[in-house]
Each structure stands twice: as structure tokens, then as C-alpha cells.
Short mmCIF file of C-alpha atoms in Angstrom, two decimals:
data_model
loop_
_atom_site.label_atom_id
_atom_site.label_comp_id
_atom_site.label_asym_id
_atom_site.label_seq_id
_atom_site.Cartn_x
_atom_site.Cartn_y
_atom_site.Cartn_z
CA MET J 1 -36.32 -9.56 -29.32
CA PRO J 2 -36.90 -12.59 -27.09
CA GLY J 3 -38.69 -15.44 -28.76
CA THR J 4 -37.79 -14.37 -32.29
CA ALA J 5 -34.54 -16.28 -32.83
CA ASP J 6 -33.51 -16.96 -36.39
CA ARG J 7 -34.39 -20.66 -36.70
CA ARG J 8 -32.60 -20.90 -40.03
CA ARG J 9 -29.33 -20.68 -38.10
CA ALA J 10 -30.37 -22.83 -35.15
CA ARG J 11 -29.28 -26.39 -34.72
CA PRO J 12 -29.72 -29.05 -32.04
CA VAL J 13 -26.87 -29.62 -29.64
CA GLY J 14 -26.53 -32.99 -27.94
CA ARG J 15 -24.29 -34.43 -25.28
CA THR J 16 -24.97 -38.15 -25.36
CA GLY J 17 -23.91 -41.02 -23.17
CA GLY J 18 -20.52 -42.59 -23.68
CA GLY J 19 -18.46 -39.39 -23.47
CA PRO J 20 -16.35 -38.38 -20.50
CA THR J 21 -19.33 -36.71 -18.86
CA GLY J 22 -21.81 -39.50 -19.54
CA GLY J 23 -25.56 -39.19 -19.22
CA CYS J 24 -28.13 -37.93 -21.64
CA GLY J 25 -30.59 -35.10 -21.72
CA LYS J 26 -33.08 -33.12 -23.73
CA VAL J 27 -31.79 -31.59 -26.93
CA ALA J 28 -31.89 -27.81 -26.89
CA TRP J 29 -31.71 -25.32 -29.73
CA LEU J 30 -28.62 -23.17 -29.68
CA VAL J 31 -28.64 -20.12 -31.93
CA LYS J 32 -25.32 -18.71 -33.12
CA PRO J 33 -25.64 -14.91 -32.90
CA ARG J 34 -24.80 -12.59 -35.74
CA PRO J 35 -21.95 -10.15 -35.10
CA GLY J 36 -23.17 -7.45 -32.74
CA GLU J 37 -26.04 -9.48 -31.38
CA GLY J 38 -26.34 -10.06 -27.67
CA PRO J 39 -26.25 -13.19 -25.54
CA VAL J 40 -27.30 -16.49 -27.08
CA GLU J 41 -30.84 -17.45 -26.13
CA THR J 42 -30.86 -21.11 -25.24
CA GLY J 43 -33.62 -21.83 -22.77
CA SER J 44 -33.26 -23.45 -19.33
CA ALA J 45 -33.79 -26.80 -17.70
CA GLY J 46 -32.66 -27.48 -14.17
CA SER J 47 -31.93 -25.68 -10.95
CA VAL J 48 -28.64 -24.16 -9.87
CA ALA J 49 -28.00 -27.24 -7.71
CA GLU J 50 -28.77 -29.74 -10.46
CA ILE J 51 -26.63 -28.11 -13.12
CA SER J 52 -23.67 -26.92 -11.06
CA GLY J 53 -23.63 -30.07 -8.94
CA GLY J 54 -23.29 -32.21 -12.06
CA GLN J 55 -20.53 -29.99 -13.42
CA LEU J 56 -18.63 -30.17 -10.12
CA ARG J 57 -18.81 -33.97 -10.06
CA ARG J 58 -17.48 -34.18 -13.60
CA LEU J 59 -14.75 -31.66 -12.81
CA ALA J 60 -13.64 -33.67 -9.78
CA ALA J 61 -13.51 -36.83 -11.88
CA GLY J 62 -11.59 -35.05 -14.63
CA THR J 63 -8.88 -33.95 -12.20
CA GLY J 64 -8.56 -37.38 -10.59
CA LEU J 65 -10.46 -36.27 -7.48
CA ALA J 66 -13.58 -38.38 -7.95
CA ALA J 67 -13.23 -39.65 -4.37
CA GLN J 68 -13.85 -36.07 -3.18
CA ALA J 69 -16.86 -35.41 -5.40
CA ASP J 70 -19.54 -36.20 -2.79
CA LEU J 71 -17.93 -33.92 -0.21
CA ALA J 72 -17.43 -31.15 -2.76
CA VAL J 73 -21.08 -31.25 -3.80
CA ARG J 74 -22.19 -31.21 -0.13
CA VAL J 75 -20.12 -28.10 0.54
CA LEU J 76 -21.45 -26.46 -2.63
CA HIS J 77 -25.01 -27.30 -1.58
CA GLU J 78 -24.47 -25.81 1.88
CA MET J 79 -23.06 -22.59 0.44
CA THR J 80 -25.95 -22.21 -2.00
CA THR J 81 -28.82 -23.06 0.35
CA PRO J 82 -31.70 -22.14 0.15
CA TRP J 83 -31.66 -20.58 -3.31
CA ASN J 84 -30.01 -23.47 -5.15
CA THR J 85 -33.36 -25.11 -5.89
CA ARG J 86 -34.22 -22.22 -8.21
CA ALA J 87 -33.09 -21.52 -11.74
CA ALA J 88 -30.47 -18.81 -12.10
CA ALA J 89 -32.95 -16.74 -14.13
CA ASP J 90 -35.11 -16.39 -11.03
CA LEU J 91 -32.26 -14.71 -9.14
CA PRO J 92 -30.59 -11.32 -9.58
CA PRO J 93 -27.38 -11.32 -11.67
CA SER J 94 -24.30 -12.28 -9.70
CA ASP J 95 -20.76 -10.90 -9.86
CA VAL J 96 -19.11 -14.34 -9.69
CA SER J 97 -19.11 -15.23 -13.40
CA ALA J 98 -19.17 -13.00 -16.45
CA ASP J 99 -22.69 -14.03 -17.51
CA GLY J 100 -24.13 -13.31 -14.05
CA SER J 101 -24.05 -16.96 -12.88
CA PRO J 102 -23.73 -17.18 -9.08
CA VAL J 103 -21.14 -19.99 -9.35
CA GLU J 104 -17.63 -20.25 -10.77
CA PHE J 105 -15.34 -23.29 -11.09
CA ALA J 106 -11.55 -23.44 -11.21
CA ALA J 107 -8.81 -26.02 -11.41
CA GLY J 108 -5.06 -25.92 -11.05
CA ILE J 109 -3.54 -26.86 -14.41
CA GLY J 110 0.19 -26.45 -13.91
CA GLY J 111 1.38 -27.63 -10.51
CA CYS J 112 2.38 -30.59 -8.42
CA ASP J 113 -1.01 -31.65 -7.04
CA PRO J 114 -4.43 -31.45 -8.72
CA SER J 115 -7.01 -29.21 -7.11
CA VAL J 116 -10.56 -28.08 -7.78
CA GLN J 117 -12.29 -25.06 -6.36
CA PHE J 118 -15.54 -23.17 -6.69
CA ALA J 119 -16.84 -19.77 -5.68
CA VAL J 120 -20.43 -18.71 -5.03
CA GLU J 121 -22.21 -15.50 -4.15
CA PRO J 122 -24.93 -15.77 -1.48
CA MET J 123 -28.08 -14.90 -3.40
CA THR J 124 -31.48 -13.56 -2.42
CA ALA J 125 -34.60 -12.70 -4.35
CA ASP J 126 -34.21 -9.21 -2.88
CA PRO J 127 -31.04 -7.71 -4.44
CA GLY J 128 -30.73 -5.09 -1.70
CA PRO J 129 -27.60 -4.91 0.48
CA ASP J 130 -29.45 -5.70 3.72
CA ALA J 131 -30.74 -9.00 2.37
CA ARG J 132 -27.35 -9.83 0.85
CA ALA J 133 -25.60 -9.14 4.15
CA ARG J 134 -27.97 -11.47 6.00
CA ALA J 135 -27.37 -14.17 3.40
CA ALA J 136 -23.59 -13.78 3.71
CA ARG J 137 -23.76 -14.08 7.50
CA ALA J 138 -25.93 -17.18 7.23
CA VAL J 139 -23.41 -18.95 4.99
CA MET J 140 -20.60 -18.33 7.46
CA ALA J 141 -22.73 -19.68 10.30
CA ARG J 142 -23.49 -22.88 8.39
CA LEU J 143 -19.86 -23.46 7.41
CA ALA J 144 -18.74 -23.04 11.01
CA HIS J 145 -21.52 -25.31 12.26
CA ARG J 146 -20.41 -28.05 9.85
CA GLY J 147 -16.81 -27.70 11.01
CA TRP J 148 -15.63 -26.76 7.51
CA ALA J 149 -14.45 -23.28 8.51
CA THR J 150 -13.59 -21.17 11.52
CA ALA J 151 -15.14 -17.74 11.98
CA GLU J 152 -12.49 -15.90 14.01
CA ARG J 153 -10.84 -14.06 11.11
CA TRP J 154 -14.20 -13.51 9.40
CA SER J 155 -15.62 -11.97 12.57
CA ALA J 156 -12.69 -9.57 12.82
CA VAL J 157 -13.65 -7.78 9.59
CA ALA J 158 -17.23 -8.70 8.69
CA ASP J 159 -18.76 -5.53 10.14
CA LEU J 160 -16.59 -3.44 7.81
CA PHE J 161 -18.12 -4.99 4.69
CA LEU J 162 -21.55 -6.28 5.81
CA CYS J 163 -22.51 -2.92 7.24
CA GLN J 164 -25.57 -0.67 7.21
CA GLU J 165 -23.71 1.85 5.05
CA ALA J 166 -23.21 -0.69 2.25
CA THR J 167 -24.82 0.37 -0.99
CA GLY J 168 -23.24 -1.95 -3.55
CA PRO J 169 -25.20 -4.84 -5.09
CA HIS J 170 -22.43 -7.33 -4.20
CA LEU J 171 -21.03 -7.76 -0.70
CA ALA J 172 -19.41 -11.19 -0.35
CA MET J 173 -18.52 -14.46 -2.04
CA TYR J 174 -17.52 -17.80 -0.53
CA GLY J 175 -15.42 -20.59 -1.94
CA ALA J 176 -13.91 -23.99 -1.22
CA GLU J 177 -10.90 -25.86 -2.57
CA PHE J 178 -10.39 -29.62 -2.71
CA SER J 179 -7.30 -31.76 -3.15
CA GLY J 180 -6.60 -35.46 -2.95
CA ALA J 181 -6.66 -35.19 0.86
CA GLY J 182 -10.19 -33.73 0.90
CA LEU J 183 -11.36 -30.22 1.75
CA ALA J 184 -8.28 -28.01 1.65
CA GLY J 185 -10.18 -25.05 3.05
CA CYS J 186 -12.94 -22.49 2.66
CA LYS J 187 -12.53 -18.79 1.98
CA VAL J 188 -14.47 -15.57 1.79
CA TRP J 189 -14.12 -12.58 -0.50
CA PHE J 190 -15.44 -9.20 0.65
CA TYR J 191 -15.96 -6.11 -1.54
CA PRO J 192 -13.98 -3.08 -0.30
CA GLY J 193 -16.08 -0.86 -2.58
CA CYS J 194 -19.28 -1.79 -0.75
CA THR J 195 -19.64 1.75 0.65
CA GLY J 196 -18.19 3.49 -2.41
CA GLY J 197 -15.15 2.95 -4.57
CA ASP J 198 -13.29 5.94 -3.13
CA ARG J 199 -13.46 4.40 0.33
CA ALA J 200 -12.10 1.01 -0.76
CA PRO J 201 -8.42 1.68 0.11
CA ALA J 202 -9.31 2.87 3.61
CA LEU J 203 -11.42 -0.25 4.21
CA VAL J 204 -8.58 -2.48 3.05
CA ARG J 205 -6.14 -0.74 5.40
CA GLU J 206 -8.50 -1.09 8.35
CA ALA J 207 -9.17 -4.76 7.56
CA LEU J 208 -5.46 -5.55 7.33
CA GLY J 209 -4.95 -4.10 10.77
CA ARG J 210 -7.75 -6.21 12.19
CA VAL J 211 -6.21 -9.45 10.91
CA ARG J 212 -2.82 -8.46 12.37
CA LEU J 213 -1.23 -7.53 9.06
CA PRO J 214 -0.79 -3.76 9.34
CA GLY J 215 2.59 -3.96 7.62
CA ALA J 216 0.94 -5.29 4.45
CA TRP J 217 -0.54 -1.86 3.74
CA ALA J 218 2.83 -0.57 2.51
CA ALA J 219 2.96 -3.40 -0.05
CA VAL J 220 -0.58 -2.54 -1.19
CA VAL J 221 0.41 1.10 -1.77
CA ARG J 222 3.55 0.06 -3.67
CA HIS J 223 1.54 -2.31 -5.85
CA ALA J 224 -0.85 0.50 -6.76
CA ARG J 225 2.13 2.81 -7.37
CA GLY J 226 0.36 5.16 -4.98
CA ASP J 227 -2.54 5.62 -7.43
CA PHE J 228 -5.74 3.86 -6.43
CA SER J 229 -7.73 5.38 -9.29
CA GLY J 230 -5.98 3.25 -11.90
CA CYS J 231 -5.27 0.25 -9.65
CA ARG J 232 -8.39 -0.34 -7.60
CA PRO J 233 -8.61 -2.78 -4.68
CA ILE J 234 -11.73 -4.78 -5.51
CA LEU J 235 -11.70 -7.82 -3.18
CA PHE J 236 -10.43 -8.59 0.32
CA SER J 237 -10.13 -12.34 0.85
CA LEU J 238 -9.52 -14.51 3.91
CA ASP J 239 -8.87 -18.20 4.35
CA LEU J 240 -11.46 -19.28 6.90
CA SER J 241 -8.95 -21.11 9.04
CA ASP J 242 -7.07 -20.58 12.27
CA ARG J 243 -3.90 -22.19 10.91
CA PRO J 244 -0.72 -20.06 10.86
CA THR J 245 -0.64 -20.52 7.08
CA ALA J 246 -4.07 -18.91 6.59
CA ARG J 247 -3.82 -16.37 3.81
CA THR J 248 -5.10 -12.83 3.40
CA LYS J 249 -5.42 -11.68 -0.20
CA ILE J 250 -6.00 -8.32 -1.84
CA TYR J 251 -7.25 -8.23 -5.43
CA PHE J 252 -6.74 -5.23 -7.74
CA ARG J 253 -8.34 -4.30 -11.05
CA HIS J 254 -5.96 -2.46 -13.39
CA TYR J 255 -7.28 0.21 -15.73
CA GLY J 256 -5.51 1.47 -18.83
CA VAL J 257 -2.68 -1.08 -18.75
CA ARG J 258 -0.86 -3.08 -21.42
CA PRO J 259 0.95 -6.42 -21.05
CA ASP J 260 4.29 -4.65 -20.66
CA ASP J 261 2.88 -2.55 -17.81
CA LEU J 262 1.82 -5.69 -15.98
CA SER J 263 5.21 -7.27 -16.65
CA ALA J 264 6.99 -4.36 -14.99
CA LEU J 265 4.59 -4.38 -12.04
CA LEU J 266 4.83 -8.12 -11.40
CA ALA J 267 8.60 -8.26 -11.82
CA ASP J 268 8.71 -7.04 -8.22
CA HIS J 269 7.07 -10.33 -7.22
CA GLY J 270 9.27 -12.82 -9.01
CA PHE J 271 7.59 -12.86 -12.43
CA ASP J 272 9.77 -13.03 -15.52
CA ALA J 273 8.91 -9.94 -17.56
CA GLY J 274 9.13 -11.68 -20.93
CA GLU J 275 7.01 -14.61 -19.80
CA THR J 276 4.37 -12.31 -18.33
CA SER J 277 4.01 -10.34 -21.56
CA ALA J 278 3.87 -13.54 -23.59
CA PHE J 279 1.26 -15.00 -21.24
CA CYS J 280 -0.99 -11.96 -21.69
CA ARG J 281 -0.62 -11.79 -25.46
CA LEU J 282 -1.08 -15.51 -26.10
CA ALA J 283 -4.08 -15.78 -23.79
CA THR J 284 -5.88 -12.81 -25.36
CA GLY J 285 -4.78 -13.18 -28.95
CA GLY J 286 -2.63 -10.07 -28.89
CA GLY J 287 -3.12 -8.29 -25.58
CA THR J 288 -5.64 -5.69 -26.79
CA ALA J 289 -8.40 -7.19 -24.64
CA PHE J 290 -7.31 -5.06 -21.70
CA SER J 291 -8.83 -2.00 -23.34
CA ARG J 292 -12.21 -3.74 -23.11
CA GLN J 293 -11.86 -5.69 -19.86
CA PRO J 294 -9.27 -4.78 -17.20
CA PRO J 295 -7.01 -7.54 -15.87
CA VAL J 296 -6.75 -8.41 -12.18
CA THR J 297 -3.80 -9.05 -9.89
CA CYS J 298 -3.67 -10.40 -6.36
CA LEU J 299 -1.21 -10.17 -3.47
CA SER J 300 -1.23 -12.93 -0.85
CA PHE J 301 0.00 -12.41 2.73
CA THR J 302 0.58 -14.69 5.70
CA ALA J 303 3.63 -13.33 7.56
CA PRO J 304 3.05 -10.33 9.85
CA GLY J 305 6.02 -8.50 8.36
CA GLY J 306 3.89 -7.40 5.42
CA ARG J 307 5.84 -8.82 2.49
CA PRO J 308 3.62 -10.67 -0.01
CA ASP J 309 4.17 -14.44 -0.13
CA ALA J 310 2.94 -14.64 -3.71
CA ALA J 311 1.29 -12.66 -6.48
CA THR J 312 -1.15 -13.83 -9.15
CA LEU J 313 -2.15 -12.40 -12.51
CA TYR J 314 -5.68 -13.01 -13.87
CA VAL J 315 -6.22 -12.46 -17.59
CA PRO J 316 -9.87 -12.09 -18.73
CA LEU J 317 -10.82 -14.50 -21.52
CA TRP J 318 -14.47 -13.78 -22.41
CA VAL J 319 -13.98 -10.54 -24.37
CA SER J 320 -11.25 -11.23 -26.90
CA ALA J 321 -12.34 -14.24 -28.95
CA PRO J 322 -15.26 -15.22 -31.18
CA ASP J 323 -15.92 -18.46 -29.28
CA ASP J 324 -14.58 -20.82 -26.64
CA ALA J 325 -12.92 -23.05 -29.22
CA THR J 326 -10.64 -20.11 -30.01
CA VAL J 327 -9.97 -19.59 -26.31
CA GLN J 328 -9.08 -23.27 -26.02
CA ARG J 329 -6.53 -23.03 -28.84
CA ARG J 330 -4.99 -19.94 -27.27
CA THR J 331 -4.80 -21.64 -23.89
CA HIS J 332 -3.01 -24.57 -25.53
CA ARG J 333 -0.41 -22.13 -26.83
CA VAL J 334 0.04 -20.63 -23.36
CA LEU J 335 0.49 -24.05 -21.79
CA SER J 336 2.87 -25.16 -24.51
CA ARG J 337 5.10 -22.15 -23.94
CA LEU J 338 5.13 -22.88 -20.22
CA GLY J 339 5.88 -26.56 -20.75
CA VAL J 340 2.56 -27.68 -19.29
CA SER J 341 0.56 -30.52 -20.82
CA PRO J 342 -2.94 -29.48 -22.00
CA VAL J 343 -4.50 -32.86 -21.14
CA LEU J 344 -5.78 -31.87 -17.69
CA TYR J 345 -7.07 -28.53 -18.98
CA ASP J 346 -9.00 -30.28 -21.77
CA ARG J 347 -10.54 -32.77 -19.35
CA CYS J 348 -11.68 -29.96 -17.05
CA LEU J 349 -13.12 -27.97 -19.92
CA ALA J 350 -15.07 -31.00 -21.14
CA ALA J 351 -16.42 -31.48 -17.62
CA VAL J 352 -17.80 -27.95 -17.35
CA ALA J 353 -18.99 -27.39 -20.94
CA ARG J 354 -22.61 -28.14 -21.80
CA ARG J 355 -22.38 -27.15 -25.46
CA PRO J 356 -19.88 -27.34 -28.34
CA LEU J 357 -17.13 -24.80 -27.78
CA ALA J 358 -17.36 -23.27 -31.26
CA ASP J 359 -21.02 -22.30 -30.81
CA ALA J 360 -20.55 -19.42 -28.38
CA LEU J 361 -18.24 -17.59 -25.97
CA GLY J 362 -18.46 -17.37 -22.19
CA LEU J 363 -17.24 -20.60 -20.58
CA HIS J 364 -13.82 -19.18 -19.78
CA ASN J 365 -13.66 -16.44 -17.15
CA TYR J 366 -9.94 -16.05 -16.42
CA LEU J 367 -6.57 -17.70 -16.92
CA ALA J 368 -4.26 -17.14 -13.95
CA LEU J 369 -0.47 -17.27 -13.55
CA ARG J 370 1.01 -17.34 -10.07
CA SER J 371 4.48 -16.68 -8.78
CA GLY J 372 6.02 -18.63 -5.92
CA PRO J 373 8.25 -21.62 -5.29
CA VAL J 374 6.56 -23.67 -8.05
CA ARG J 375 7.14 -22.13 -11.47
CA HIS J 376 4.34 -21.98 -14.00
CA ARG J 377 1.46 -22.49 -11.61
CA VAL J 378 -1.56 -22.00 -13.86
CA LYS J 379 -5.21 -22.02 -12.92
CA CYS J 380 -8.23 -21.71 -15.21
CA TYR J 381 -11.61 -20.32 -14.15
CA TRP J 382 -14.89 -21.29 -15.84
CA SER J 383 -18.47 -20.11 -15.80
CA PRO J 384 -21.21 -22.75 -15.53
CA GLU J 385 -23.23 -20.59 -17.97
CA LEU J 386 -26.36 -20.76 -15.84
CA ARG J 387 -27.78 -17.60 -17.40
CA HIS J 388 -26.55 -17.07 -20.95
CA THR J 389 -23.60 -17.20 -23.31
CA ASP J 390 -21.60 -14.41 -24.94
CA PRO J 391 -21.42 -12.07 -21.92
CA LEU J 392 -20.49 -8.46 -22.48
CA PRO J 393 -17.41 -6.81 -20.96
CA ARG J 394 -17.78 -5.79 -17.32
CA TYR J 395 -16.03 -2.98 -15.48
CA ARG J 396 -14.81 -1.62 -18.78
CA THR J 397 -12.18 1.07 -19.16
CA THR J 398 -12.20 4.47 -20.79
CA ALA J 399 -8.76 3.76 -22.27
CA LEU J 400 -8.11 4.65 -25.89
CA PRO J 401 -5.14 3.51 -27.98
CA GLY J 402 -2.08 5.48 -26.94
CA THR J 403 -3.42 6.64 -23.57
CA ALA J 404 -1.40 5.96 -20.47
CA HIS J 405 -4.20 5.92 -17.91
CA ALA J 406 -7.89 5.37 -17.67
CA GLY J 407 -10.58 5.06 -15.09
CA PRO J 408 -13.57 2.77 -14.75
CA VAL J 409 -16.98 3.28 -16.26
CA PRO J 410 -20.14 1.76 -14.78
CA GLN J 411 -20.55 -1.98 -15.13
CA VAL J 412 -22.55 -3.11 -18.13
CA PRO J 413 -25.80 -4.66 -16.85
CA GLN J 414 -25.95 -8.33 -17.75
CA VAL J 415 -29.57 -8.83 -18.78
CA PRO J 416 -29.93 -12.31 -20.28
CA ARG J 417 -32.38 -12.92 -23.09
CA GLY J 418 -32.51 -16.58 -22.21
CA LEU J 419 -30.97 -19.30 -20.09
CA VAL J 420 -28.72 -22.19 -20.93
CA ARG J 421 -30.23 -25.65 -21.06
CA GLU J 422 -28.46 -28.75 -19.87
CA ARG J 423 -27.00 -29.73 -23.23
CA ARG J 424 -25.20 -33.07 -23.08
CA TRP J 425 -21.98 -33.15 -25.04
CA SER J 426 -19.06 -35.55 -25.25
CA GLY J 427 -16.03 -33.25 -25.34
CA PRO J 428 -14.33 -30.15 -26.72
#
């Protein structure tokens, strides 16, 4: 129970000055759990703004974007106002990261130009949908006021997802991406299941029509193979821009699938079937993780004709390894097969991590592979671990070995037994 950690197995963890992240801080006790135990209980020091702001600065420096760090932190602060002065433990669990942290970081690993992005969920002390909808609307208003985003496309669909009929605990997320030129853009993700999972496809179809992409619905149906019970639309995303290149994205969670199933599905979008299967198996240590945590795919649209411009595969990483050091080694194998240097990935991981990788699991959320004109475009997604380590699977499947199809079971509540301290550390 809380407060009764086995001190015989505890040891101090320190990140001292001189490493790539610099600085110093209080030493915290990190307890390695026994098999079957829950999240690691590690205490807390610092607000959401203090911890995530420091991680974002280090991540920008690690990707060669230090000149954009101040702007990135300002945008993060604006998106997380007013709740960013509180500790994550004082807020309801979020859907952004696997441990319930309301922030997620990402960086492009394989591509021409470095980029850093983050996502946040507008939080309130009241977890009810009415309060969450007000918070989501307030973020959009602030971004537009600052000139960082335009609200026209958001306004076209917001009433579908931030509505009185919404019953889900999560309604919207916001994000921003930065490149060497500065703020590349802001985006929003809405939850089509906000009024019930069965109504999600209809909400997606209506939203596509409102953003002048009615022809994209046929591609959505084809991607789901006409079966929205096993391939569920879970997010509807918009670039908050009035540029002709502004994207609309639909995200799907796939239940009861194997790597070969994903390979066949994504072959329609320019993925090499063999590379897709290898990507899944190397990233998860064999591909069996999908029976515990369903993978995600995404279709991106810009042209009114309805044909996807690109597709992306997201492989979950927090359910199939004993610790993040193992995930790091697996990611190195993925990058090696794709001909991508691991140096940038390692720098980014060191920037986000606040503990030794071998001590727990939960830093890595997803590893993504995208199709398109640039081959082997890889992006990694990390949790700031603002709540706890070793998160449980979420949105699990009912799939058993040998079954061809499965449906979702309720999400496992993420109830942390403790919070993660700022633990200074010099690298992976």
C-alpha cells in the first residue's frame, strides 16, 4: 500500500550537472517494483510547468532547435494555463500519456528536418465534460488571440465534439510543432466517441463534410474494411491554419490485429509489407504486444478529392518490455533496419528522461512510421512521467491467441500510487 515501499530495494537516483541536461536537484528514492506490482512510487517535486517546461527546453536543444526553446515553452505555457502551476497529482488523469500525464512530447527521428512537438489536454479540477469543454474553448481563444492559430476550421466542427450531449471524460487535446523556422503550426484533436463509441463514425462523417472533405469518408470506410467495431475512429484532428496545406487527420485504434494484418492494411497507402511487419516486431520484441494494447493508424487529408495524402502507424511501447532500457535497444534495432542513425533519438530520450532507463517502464508512448514522399519517416513519442512509472495497458482488447477479431474492453483506470520527482540524470 502507499507509504510501505520496500526500502531494501530502493536506491537514490541522481542527475547531476555536467550531463547533456545540466542542472542539479534533490535526490529521490526510486523503488524497482516486483513482478506484478503496480506503478513505481517516486514522490513529486515541481509543477506541471516546471517539469515539462524543462523537458521541452532540453528536447529543443537535443534536436538542434535551442533557438526555438523560448517560443516553444511560451506556447506550452499558454496551452496549459491556468492549471500548469499545479502538480499533476492534483489533476484528474489525462488521456495524453499512458501514465495519465496531461503532456506528451515527440520528435521526428528519421527525416530531412528536425522537429519537436508536444500535445496537452486542457485540464480542470472538475473532470466533468462541461468543465472540460469550457477549458478546450478557452485554449482555442488564447491561441487565436496570440496569433498562433486560426479558429475557422475549429469553429466548423467544435459544436459536434464540445457539446451538451458529451459524456466522455476526454473531449479535446491541443498541440504545437516547431522546426528551425519557428512555430510550424498548432493543432487540435477531438474525440469522436465523446457521445458514445457507436456514434463515432457518424460524427467523423459529419465533421469531414463541415471541413469540405466529404469525399474522405469513402477512404475512412475502406480503411476500416467496413467494420468500425474492430477499427474504431478515436480522434479527429485539424491543423489550426487557413493555409491550403492544412491537414485533417482521422486516427483509428485496431483491435485483434497482428503485424501482418497491419502490413496488408497499410500496403494500400504505400507501406512496404515486409518493412511494416518488421517494424512492428522489432519495436515490440515480437509483435505480441497488440493483444495487450491495440496499435493506432492515422489517415491524413488535404485535397478535397478524398484520397489520403499519407498514412501513419503508431506502435505502443509501454506494455511489451520490462523497462525503458529494453525499449531503447529495440528502437535502435528498428532504426538500424531503416538506415536511420540513433544519435538524435538518444539525445531526445536523454532530454526527456528524469531517471535511469533500466529502473522502470513508461517513458516511451509510441513509435510511429509514416508513408509519403520521404521514406522511413520515424517519430517517437514520450511521456514526461508527471504521475507515475510502469503504466498499465489502456483500451485493452479481448483478443486471445488464434482469434481473428476482438472488441474493446473498458479502459483500465490509471490510479497512481505516487508521483515522479525531478530526478537529475546525465543520459541513457
